[in-house]
Coordinates of C-alpha atoms and ligand atoms in Angstrom, one line a residue:
Chain A
M7 CA -103.1 84.7 54.5
A8 CA -102.1 80.8 54.3
K9 CA -103.3 78.3 56.6
I10 CA -100.3 75.9 57.2
T11 CA -100.3 72.6 59.3
F12 CA -97.4 71.5 60.9
I13 CA -97.0 67.9 62.2
T14 CA -94.5 67.3 65.2
S15 CA -92.5 63.8 65.4
D16 CA -94.6 63.7 68.7
N17 CA -97.6 63.2 66.1
E18 CA -99.2 66.8 67.5
T19 CA -100.9 68.7 64.9
I20 CA -100.5 72.6 65.0
T21 CA -102.4 74.6 61.8
V22 CA -101.4 78.2 61.9
E23 CA -101.9 81.4 60.0
G24 CA -99.7 83.4 58.6
N25 CA -99.0 86.4 56.0
S26 CA -95.2 86.7 55.4
G27 CA -92.0 85.7 56.4
S28 CA -90.8 81.9 56.3
V29 CA -92.3 78.9 57.2
M30 CA -89.8 78.6 59.5
E31 CA -90.4 81.8 61.2
L32 CA -93.8 80.8 61.5
A33 CA -93.1 77.6 62.9
V34 CA -90.7 78.9 65.2
K35 CA -93.4 81.9 66.4
N36 CA -95.8 79.1 67.3
N37 CA -93.5 76.5 69.2
V38 CA -93.6 74.4 66.9
K39 CA -91.4 71.5 68.3
G40 CA -88.2 70.3 66.3
I41 CA -87.8 73.7 64.4
D42 CA -85.5 75.5 65.4
G43 CA -83.8 78.0 63.1
D44 CA -80.6 78.3 65.1
C45 CA -79.1 80.4 61.9
G46 CA -81.8 82.5 61.7
G47 CA -82.9 81.2 58.3
V48 CA -79.5 81.8 55.9
C49 CA -79.4 78.1 55.0
S50 CA -76.5 77.4 57.2
C51 CA -77.7 75.1 60.3
A52 CA -80.7 72.6 58.7
T53 CA -82.4 73.0 61.9
C54 CA -85.4 73.8 60.2
H55 CA -86.0 70.3 58.0
V56 CA -89.5 69.4 57.0
H57 CA -91.1 67.0 54.9
V58 CA -94.0 68.1 52.8
E59 CA -96.7 65.9 52.8
P60 CA -96.6 64.4 49.2
E61 CA -99.6 66.0 47.7
F62 CA -98.8 69.5 48.2
T63 CA -95.3 69.4 46.6
S64 CA -96.4 71.2 43.5
K65 CA -96.9 74.1 46.0
T66 CA -93.8 74.1 47.4
G67 CA -92.0 74.0 44.6
E68 CA -88.3 73.1 44.1
A69 CA -85.4 73.5 46.5
S70 CA -82.4 76.0 45.3
E71 CA -78.9 74.2 45.2
L72 CA -77.8 75.1 48.3
E73 CA -80.4 74.1 50.2
S74 CA -80.4 70.6 48.5
D75 CA -76.8 70.2 49.2
M76 CA -77.7 70.7 53.0
L77 CA -80.1 68.1 52.7
E78 CA -78.4 65.5 50.4
F79 CA -76.8 63.6 53.1
D80 CA -78.8 64.2 56.0
D81 CA -80.3 60.9 57.6
L82 CA -83.8 62.4 58.0
T83 CA -83.9 63.3 54.0
N84 CA -86.2 61.9 51.8
E85 CA -87.8 63.3 48.7
Y86 CA -90.1 65.5 50.3
S87 CA -87.5 67.0 52.1
R88 CA -87.4 70.8 52.5
L89 CA -85.5 73.5 54.7
S90 CA -88.3 75.4 56.0
C91 CA -86.6 78.8 56.1
Q92 CA -86.2 78.7 52.6
L93 CA -90.0 78.3 51.6
Q94 CA -91.9 81.9 51.7
V95 CA -95.2 82.3 53.4
S96 CA -98.0 83.4 50.8
D97 CA -101.2 82.6 49.7
D98 CA -99.8 79.8 47.4
L99 CA -99.0 78.0 50.6
D100 CA -102.7 77.6 51.7
G101 CA -103.4 74.2 52.9
V102 CA -100.0 72.4 52.8
V103 CA -99.1 70.4 55.5
F104 CA -95.5 69.8 56.6
K105 CA -93.9 67.2 58.8
V106 CA -91.3 67.9 61.3
A107 CA -88.6 65.9 60.3
K108 CA -86.6 65.7 63.9
Chain B
M24 CA -87.7 65.1 88.3
A25 CA -88.0 67.0 91.5
D26 CA -91.2 69.2 91.8
T27 CA -90.2 72.3 90.3
K28 CA -93.7 74.2 90.6
N29 CA -92.2 76.6 93.4
K30 CA -89.0 77.1 91.8
T31 CA -87.0 79.9 90.3
C32 CA -84.8 79.6 87.2
V33 CA -82.7 82.7 86.9
V34 CA -81.1 83.7 83.5
I35 CA -78.7 86.2 83.1
G36 CA -78.5 87.6 79.5
A37 CA -80.9 87.2 76.8
S38 CA -79.5 86.4 73.7
H39 CA -78.7 83.3 71.7
G40 CA -77.7 81.0 74.9
G41 CA -80.0 82.6 77.5
V42 CA -83.4 82.8 74.8
N43 CA -82.8 79.2 73.9
F44 CA -81.9 77.8 77.3
A45 CA -85.3 79.5 78.3
S46 CA -87.2 77.4 76.0
Y47 CA -85.7 73.9 76.2
L48 CA -86.0 74.5 79.6
R49 CA -89.9 74.7 79.6
R50 CA -90.0 72.0 77.2
E51 CA -87.9 69.7 79.4
G52 CA -90.7 69.9 82.0
W53 CA -89.6 72.6 83.9
E54 CA -92.8 73.9 86.2
G55 CA -91.3 77.2 88.1
Q56 CA -90.7 80.6 87.3
I57 CA -88.1 81.4 84.3
I58 CA -86.7 85.1 84.1
L59 CA -84.5 86.6 82.4
F60 CA -82.4 89.4 82.6
D61 CA -80.4 91.3 79.9
K62 CA -79.2 94.9 79.9
D63 CA -79.9 95.1 76.7
P64 CA -83.6 96.8 76.0
M65 CA -84.1 94.9 72.4
I66 CA -86.4 92.3 72.4
P67 CA -84.1 89.4 72.2
Y68 CA -82.4 89.2 68.2
H69 CA -80.3 87.3 66.3
R70 CA -76.7 88.9 66.3
P71 CA -75.4 87.5 63.2
P72 CA -77.5 89.4 60.4
L73 CA -76.2 92.5 62.1
S74 CA -73.1 92.6 60.2
K75 CA -74.9 91.0 57.2
A76 CA -78.3 91.5 55.9
Y77 CA -79.5 93.8 58.6
L78 CA -77.2 96.5 57.3
T79 CA -77.8 96.3 54.0
E80 CA -81.5 94.9 53.7
G81 CA -82.9 93.9 57.1
D82 CA -84.9 95.5 59.8
L83 CA -84.6 94.3 63.7
E84 CA -88.2 93.4 64.1
G85 CA -88.0 90.6 61.4
N86 CA -84.7 89.9 63.1
L87 CA -86.2 88.3 66.6
L88 CA -84.9 85.5 68.1
K89 CA -88.4 84.5 68.8
P90 CA -91.5 86.9 68.6
K91 CA -92.8 88.6 71.9
E92 CA -96.1 86.2 72.2
S93 CA -93.7 83.1 72.3
Y94 CA -92.4 84.2 75.9
E95 CA -95.7 84.7 77.2
H96 CA -96.9 81.3 75.5
D97 CA -94.1 79.7 77.5
N98 CA -94.6 81.8 80.3
I99 CA -91.0 83.2 80.5
T100 CA -90.4 86.7 81.9
L101 CA -88.5 88.8 80.1
K102 CA -86.5 91.5 82.1
L103 CA -85.1 93.7 79.6
G104 CA -82.9 96.8 80.1
Q105 CA -81.8 95.6 83.5
T106 CA -78.0 94.8 84.4
V107 CA -77.3 92.2 86.8
T108 CA -74.3 93.9 89.6
S109 CA -73.7 90.8 91.4
I110 CA -74.3 87.2 92.1
N111 CA -74.8 86.3 95.9
R112 CA -74.2 82.3 96.4
A113 CA -74.7 82.3 100.2
D114 CA -78.1 83.6 100.1
K115 CA -79.0 82.6 96.3
T116 CA -79.8 85.7 95.0
I117 CA -78.8 88.2 92.3
S118 CA -78.8 92.0 92.8
L119 CA -79.9 94.6 90.0
Q120 CA -78.5 97.9 89.2
D121 CA -81.9 99.5 90.5
G122 CA -80.8 97.7 93.7
S123 CA -83.5 95.2 94.0
A124 CA -82.9 91.7 94.2
Q125 CA -84.0 88.5 92.7
A126 CA -83.7 84.9 94.2
F127 CA -83.0 81.8 92.6
D128 CA -83.2 78.0 92.5
K129 CA -81.2 77.7 89.4
L130 CA -79.1 80.2 88.0
V131 CA -77.8 80.3 84.1
I132 CA -75.3 82.7 83.4
S133 CA -75.3 83.4 79.6
T134 CA -73.3 86.8 79.7
G135 CA -71.7 86.4 76.6
A136 CA -68.8 88.8 75.4
R137 CA -68.3 92.4 74.8
P138 CA -66.1 94.1 72.0
F139 CA -62.3 94.4 73.2
I140 CA -61.8 98.0 72.5
P141 CA -57.6 98.2 72.2
P142 CA -55.7 101.0 73.9
I143 CA -55.2 103.4 70.8
K144 CA -54.7 107.0 71.4
G145 CA -57.8 109.1 70.9
I146 CA -60.2 106.1 70.6
E147 CA -61.8 107.3 73.9
D148 CA -63.5 109.9 72.2
P149 CA -66.4 108.2 70.9
K150 CA -67.4 110.3 68.0
G151 CA -67.7 108.5 64.8
I152 CA -66.0 105.5 66.4
F153 CA -68.4 102.3 66.8
A154 CA -68.1 98.6 68.0
M155 CA -70.6 95.8 66.1
R156 CA -72.1 93.8 69.1
T157 CA -75.5 94.9 69.5
G158 CA -78.7 95.9 67.5
E159 CA -77.8 99.9 68.8
D160 CA -74.5 99.4 67.5
A161 CA -76.1 98.3 64.0
I162 CA -78.4 101.0 63.8
N163 CA -75.8 103.5 64.9
I164 CA -73.6 102.2 61.7
K165 CA -76.1 102.1 59.7
N166 CA -77.5 105.8 60.5
A167 CA -73.8 107.2 60.2
V168 CA -73.3 105.8 57.0
D169 CA -76.6 107.3 55.4
A170 CA -76.2 110.7 56.9
S171 CA -72.8 110.5 55.5
K172 CA -71.9 112.1 52.1
T173 CA -68.6 111.1 51.6
K174 CA -68.9 107.7 53.3
R175 CA -65.3 106.8 54.1
V176 CA -65.1 103.9 56.1
V177 CA -62.3 102.5 58.1
I178 CA -62.5 99.1 59.9
I179 CA -60.0 97.9 62.3
G180 CA -59.5 94.3 62.2
G181 CA -59.7 91.8 59.4
G182 CA -61.8 89.1 61.5
Y183 CA -65.2 88.0 60.3
I184 CA -67.0 90.3 61.7
G185 CA -64.7 93.2 60.5
L186 CA -65.1 91.7 56.7
E187 CA -68.7 91.2 57.1
T188 CA -69.0 94.9 57.8
A189 CA -67.4 95.7 55.2
A190 CA -68.6 93.8 52.8
S191 CA -72.1 95.1 53.8
L192 CA -71.0 98.9 54.2
N193 CA -69.6 98.6 50.4
K194 CA -72.9 97.5 49.4
L195 CA -74.3 100.4 50.8
G196 CA -72.2 102.5 48.8
A197 CA -69.4 103.5 51.3
K198 CA -65.8 103.2 50.5
V199 CA -64.3 100.9 52.7
V200 CA -60.4 100.3 54.2
V201 CA -60.0 97.8 56.5
L202 CA -56.6 97.4 58.2
E203 CA -55.4 94.7 59.6
R204 CA -52.5 94.1 62.4
E205 CA -51.2 90.5 61.5
E206 CA -49.9 89.4 58.0
H207 CA -53.5 87.8 56.6
V208 CA -57.1 88.7 57.5
L209 CA -58.6 86.0 59.4
A210 CA -55.2 85.0 60.6
R211 CA -56.5 83.5 63.8
V212 CA -59.5 81.2 62.3
T213 CA -58.1 79.8 59.1
A214 CA -55.3 78.9 56.8
P215 CA -53.7 81.5 54.4
V216 CA -55.5 80.1 51.3
M217 CA -59.0 81.1 52.9
S218 CA -57.4 84.4 53.8
D219 CA -56.2 85.2 50.4
F220 CA -59.4 84.1 48.7
F221 CA -61.4 86.7 51.2
T222 CA -58.7 89.5 50.6
D223 CA -59.0 89.1 46.8
L224 CA -62.6 88.9 46.9
H225 CA -62.5 92.1 48.9
Q226 CA -60.3 93.8 46.8
E227 CA -62.4 92.7 43.6
K228 CA -65.3 94.4 45.0
G229 CA -63.6 97.5 45.6
V230 CA -62.9 97.5 49.4
K231 CA -59.0 98.2 50.3
V232 CA -57.9 95.4 52.6
L233 CA -54.4 96.3 54.5
T234 CA -52.7 94.0 56.4
N235 CA -49.5 94.7 58.6
K236 CA -51.2 97.7 59.8
N237 CA -50.7 98.6 63.7
V238 CA -53.0 101.5 64.1
V239 CA -51.8 103.9 66.9
S240 CA -53.9 106.4 66.9
I241 CA -57.2 108.2 66.1
S242 CA -57.3 112.0 66.1
K243 CA -60.6 114.5 65.2
K244 CA -60.2 116.7 62.2
N245 CA -62.8 118.9 61.3
G246 CA -66.0 116.5 61.5
Y247 CA -64.3 113.3 60.6
N248 CA -61.6 111.0 62.1
Q249 CA -57.8 110.3 61.4
V250 CA -56.6 107.0 61.6
V251 CA -52.4 106.7 62.1
C252 CA -50.6 103.5 61.7
D253 CA -47.4 102.9 62.7
D254 CA -46.0 102.9 59.5
G255 CA -47.0 106.8 59.6
M256 CA -49.6 106.0 57.0
C257 CA -53.0 107.9 57.7
Y258 CA -56.7 107.0 56.5
D259 CA -59.7 109.7 56.8
A260 CA -62.9 108.1 58.4
D261 CA -66.3 109.4 58.6
L262 CA -67.0 106.3 60.5
I263 CA -64.9 103.7 62.2
V264 CA -65.5 100.2 63.3
I265 CA -64.0 98.8 65.5
G266 CA -63.6 94.6 64.9
V267 CA -60.4 93.4 66.9
G268 CA -62.1 90.6 69.1
I269 CA -64.0 90.4 71.8
R270 CA -63.7 90.0 76.1
V271 CA -65.4 87.6 78.0
N272 CA -68.2 89.2 80.3
T273 CA -67.1 86.7 83.4
E274 CA -66.9 89.5 86.1
L275 CA -70.0 88.5 87.9
A276 CA -69.0 84.9 87.9
K277 CA -65.4 85.8 89.0
N278 CA -66.5 88.2 91.7
A279 CA -68.7 85.4 92.9
G280 CA -66.0 83.2 93.3
L281 CA -66.7 81.1 90.3
D282 CA -64.0 79.2 88.5
I283 CA -62.6 81.3 85.7
E284 CA -60.0 79.7 82.9
N285 CA -60.0 81.8 80.0
G286 CA -64.1 82.1 80.5
I287 CA -66.5 80.9 83.3
K288 CA -65.1 77.0 83.7
V289 CA -67.8 74.3 83.3
N290 CA -68.4 70.7 83.4
L291 CA -69.3 68.5 80.4
F292 CA -72.6 69.3 81.8
T293 CA -72.4 73.0 81.7
Q294 CA -71.8 73.3 85.3
T295 CA -69.9 75.6 87.3
N296 CA -68.3 74.9 90.7
D297 CA -71.6 75.5 92.5
E298 CA -74.0 73.1 91.9
N299 CA -77.0 75.5 91.0
I300 CA -75.0 77.8 88.8
Y301 CA -74.6 76.7 85.0
A302 CA -72.9 78.8 82.3
I303 CA -73.6 78.4 78.7
G304 CA -72.5 79.8 75.3
D305 CA -69.8 82.9 74.6
C306 CA -68.8 83.1 77.9
T307 CA -67.9 79.4 78.6
Y308 CA -64.2 77.6 79.0
H309 CA -65.8 74.1 78.2
Y310 CA -64.4 70.5 77.6
N311 CA -64.8 69.4 74.5
S312 CA -64.9 65.7 74.1
H313 CA -64.1 65.3 70.4
Y314 CA -61.2 67.0 70.3
Q315 CA -60.3 66.6 73.7
R316 CA -59.3 69.9 75.1
Y317 CA -60.9 72.8 76.7
V318 CA -62.2 75.7 74.2
R319 CA -63.6 78.9 74.2
L320 CA -66.2 79.6 71.4
E321 CA -68.1 82.5 69.8
S322 CA -70.5 80.9 68.1
V323 CA -74.5 80.5 67.8
Q324 CA -73.9 76.7 67.7
N325 CA -72.4 76.7 70.9
A326 CA -74.7 78.9 72.6
V327 CA -77.9 76.9 71.3
D328 CA -76.2 73.7 72.1
Q329 CA -74.9 74.4 75.5
G330 CA -78.5 76.1 76.2
K331 CA -79.9 72.2 75.4
I332 CA -77.6 70.4 77.4
A333 CA -78.0 72.8 80.8
A334 CA -82.0 72.8 80.5
A335 CA -81.5 68.8 80.5
S336 CA -79.5 69.1 83.4
I337 CA -81.0 71.2 85.5
C338 CA -84.2 68.5 84.5
G339 CA -82.4 65.9 85.8
K340 CA -81.8 64.4 82.2
E341 CA -78.1 64.9 82.2
Q342 CA -76.5 64.3 78.8
E343 CA -72.7 65.1 78.0
Y344 CA -71.9 68.0 75.9
N345 CA -70.2 66.6 72.8
A346 CA -71.4 68.9 69.8
I347 CA -68.7 69.3 67.0
P348 CA -68.4 73.0 66.4
W349 CA -70.0 74.6 63.3
F350 CA -70.0 78.3 62.0
W351 CA -71.0 80.5 59.1
S352 CA -69.9 83.5 57.6
D353 CA -72.0 85.6 54.7
Q354 CA -69.9 88.0 52.7
Y355 CA -71.3 89.5 48.9
D356 CA -72.6 86.2 47.6
I357 CA -70.5 83.9 49.3
K358 CA -71.4 81.4 52.0
L359 CA -68.8 80.1 54.2
Q360 CA -69.5 77.2 56.3
M361 CA -67.3 75.9 58.5
V362 CA -67.4 72.6 60.8
G363 CA -64.7 71.4 63.6
L364 CA -61.8 72.9 65.1
S365 CA -58.7 73.4 63.0
W366 CA -56.3 74.7 65.7
G367 CA -53.2 72.1 65.7
Y368 CA -53.6 71.2 61.9
N369 CA -50.2 70.0 60.0
E370 CA -51.8 69.9 57.0
V371 CA -54.0 71.6 54.4
L372 CA -56.1 70.1 51.4
V373 CA -57.9 72.1 49.0
R374 CA -60.8 71.0 46.8
K375 CA -61.6 72.9 43.9
E376 CA -64.7 71.9 42.5
E377 CA -64.9 71.4 38.4
V378 CA -68.3 72.8 37.7
E379 CA -68.4 76.1 40.1
Q380 CA -65.9 78.5 39.9
T381 CA -66.0 79.8 43.4
S382 CA -67.0 76.5 44.9
F383 CA -63.6 74.7 47.1
S384 CA -63.4 73.6 50.2
V385 CA -60.4 73.3 52.7
W386 CA -59.7 70.4 54.7
Y387 CA -57.7 70.5 58.0
F388 CA -55.8 67.5 58.9
K389 CA -53.5 66.4 62.0
D390 CA -51.8 63.8 60.3
E391 CA -54.5 61.2 59.3
E392 CA -57.4 62.8 61.0
L393 CA -59.7 65.3 59.8
L394 CA -60.0 68.1 62.2
A395 CA -62.0 70.9 59.9
V396 CA -63.7 72.0 56.9
D397 CA -64.1 75.3 55.5
A398 CA -66.4 75.2 52.8
V399 CA -66.8 77.8 49.9
N400 CA -70.2 78.1 48.4
N401 CA -70.1 74.0 49.0
A402 CA -72.5 72.9 51.2
K403 CA -71.9 69.5 50.2
A404 CA -68.4 69.3 51.5
Y405 CA -69.5 71.2 55.0
V406 CA -72.0 68.7 55.6
L407 CA -69.8 65.6 54.6
G408 CA -66.8 66.9 56.6
A409 CA -69.0 67.4 59.7
R410 CA -69.8 63.8 59.2
F411 CA -66.6 62.2 58.5
I412 CA -65.1 64.3 61.3
K413 CA -67.7 62.9 63.8
G414 CA -67.6 59.4 62.4
K415 CA -63.4 59.6 62.5
Q416 CA -63.3 58.7 59.3
K417 CA -60.1 57.7 57.8
I418 CA -59.9 59.5 54.4
N419 CA -58.3 59.1 51.1
K420 CA -56.3 62.2 50.7
T421 CA -55.5 61.2 46.6
K422 CA -59.0 61.0 46.1
L423 CA -60.4 63.8 48.2
V424 CA -58.4 66.6 46.0
D425 CA -59.5 64.7 42.6
S426 CA -62.3 67.1 41.7
S427 CA -63.5 64.7 39.3
I428 CA -64.3 62.0 41.9
P429 CA -68.1 63.2 43.2
M430 CA -68.4 64.3 46.9
K431 CA -70.4 61.3 48.0
P432 CA -70.5 59.6 51.4
T433 CA -68.3 56.6 50.2
S434 CA -65.9 58.7 47.7
F435 CA -62.9 59.0 49.7
L436 CA -62.6 55.8 51.6
Ligands
FAD520 C1 -71.6 90.9 64.3 C2 -71.6 89.7 64.7 C3 -72.0 88.8 63.7 C4 -71.8 87.1 64.3 N1 -72.0 86.3 63.0 C5 -71.9 84.7 63.8 C6 -72.3 84.2 62.4 O1 -72.3 84.2 61.5 N2 -72.3 82.8 63.0 C7 -72.4 82.1 64.2 O2 -72.3 81.4 64.9 N3 -71.9 83.4 65.3 C8 -71.8 84.8 64.8 N4 -71.5 85.5 65.8 C9 -71.3 85.2 67.2 C10 -72.9 84.9 67.7 O3 -73.7 85.9 67.7 C11 -72.7 84.7 69.3 O4 -71.7 83.5 69.2 C12 -73.7 84.4 70.3 O5 -74.3 85.8 70.5 C13 -73.5 84.0 71.6 O6 -74.7 84.2 72.4 P1 -74.1 84.2 74.0 O7 -75.8 84.1 74.4 O8 -73.6 83.6 74.3 O9 -74.2 85.3 74.3 P2 -74.3 87.0 73.5 O10 -75.2 86.9 72.4 O11 -72.9 88.2 73.9 O12 -75.7 87.6 75.0 C14 -75.0 87.7 76.0 C15 -76.0 88.7 76.7 O13 -75.9 88.9 78.2 C16 -75.9 90.1 78.1 N5 -75.4 90.8 79.6 C17 -74.2 90.5 80.1 N6 -73.5 91.2 81.1 C18 -75.1 91.4 81.3 C19 -75.5 91.3 82.9 N7 -74.2 91.7 84.1 N8 -76.2 92.1 83.3 C20 -77.3 92.0 82.3 N9 -77.4 91.3 80.8 C21 -76.2 90.8 80.6 C22 -75.9 91.3 77.0 O14 -76.5 92.6 77.2 C23 -76.1 90.3 76.1 O15 -77.4 90.5 75.5 C24 -71.6 87.0 65.6 C25 -71.4 88.2 66.1 C26 -71.3 89.3 66.2 C27 -71.3 90.2 67.1
FES521 S1 -82.9 78.2 59.9 FE1 -81.0 77.6 59.4 S2 -81.2 76.5 57.4 FE2 -83.1 77.0 58.1

């Protein structure tokens, strides 16, 4: 079980629990604004863009090449950017805070 | 926005268009009822994986557009397994197959499309013959492959759905033959370089891709089908998948007297010629401001984005629809991403990346204007292409095809 927090662009803070699936799915399930997941999680749409709060980057690991290529030229991208469909919910992500990019 | 507390918004079709529309409508502040009808009894699911990951590894549970609780949370009523039989504009109701009616203040039609079943002799007898559009279709195909010992599959039609299904069933151990009527697979949607690339890819994996194959009849043999082409060749099939395109579900709209032209005709705000009725997704014929022409698209992007526009319009925050279309396809370990509309191109440039062997992109131009990009295992080309198209950036073509110049926003000025 992992407790994961999303902070939306309206500064709404949503903390939810999850066991499995991707972080994008967890966000969609909990109606987190700004995370749409239009492509269903196959790294094709970038509608699941989040910024990992800096202190948690060691927990989220590195983006794949496809993922970083999808993000590289996005205006909202910074060094903490990830596509949340590429992050799997597991105990390792317990406590992590994501800011929704959009 | 006017008071919507006592108003009802009814949606026909609960798929990519309808479901996303409903949730945006709530977010835009609609306070009244939102009722979604769909004849499909399954909780609404993502369609693209049906021909891709679902067949090889997925389950429909992990494939839902939204989990069940999300509809409850948004107070959206899902009425599944219910077919709408007519739209009655005069009294603002819709009728259902069971004889009941539902009143609406605003109506959204997102009835999408259904597979086109070509008039081939013998196709009426459905045993062993499948379309690929619904969750049920995918389950049936998967079960039929699992149950068959010889697993001989014939796919009629070499479009994206046909080729994706071929790749997935090949992974499941089936012996797949694709029969395409045109000279190339994907002929309607891409340049010949892309058709050739995908043909070679499939042949390498052991799928037979045969073109110029016009299927004329299907006959039942002892426990299997035989597919006959007009060149006299026959192909034995334990199962046949039909993937020759779609027909738009416009009948409800047409019978209600709404304007139809290659789809349900809508304005830039997704509104039909009835001010209380909107239409979104695969069923619409709509104006694309960037390409300055009417189009009908079959894509998740269009269904979702038109859903946003319809929700905003209904809540009095009119925004014009002007998205650049995008689309993807996954086959084996190849990721194809497409952006823009290539229709009307007169020049195609191919850029091959130096490092990655199967990373390239196809750039469609009309004179100096970049119309579209197809990127194979090359998300950078896809993202940059989208940006260039949107910004109508003039591109230095010599630099573009020079793969020693890195892919950067300023590289091809
Ligand atoms: C196998 C497959 C793979 C695909 N892959 C991709 C892809 O990779 N990328 C991509 O962008 N797009 C892909 N698409 C296309 C994409 O799925 C469609 O563009 C999208 O589903 C359109 O959404 P929609 O809501 O407009 O219509 P639909 O998804 O067609 O939904 C329409 C709904 O309306 C319902 N309906 C129709 N008439 C009635 C009625 N009278 N009463 C009640 N309900 C009714 C239907 O049951 C259906 O659920 C794929 C499609 C298929 C079939
Ligand atoms: S959901 Fe589409 S890229 Fe993440």
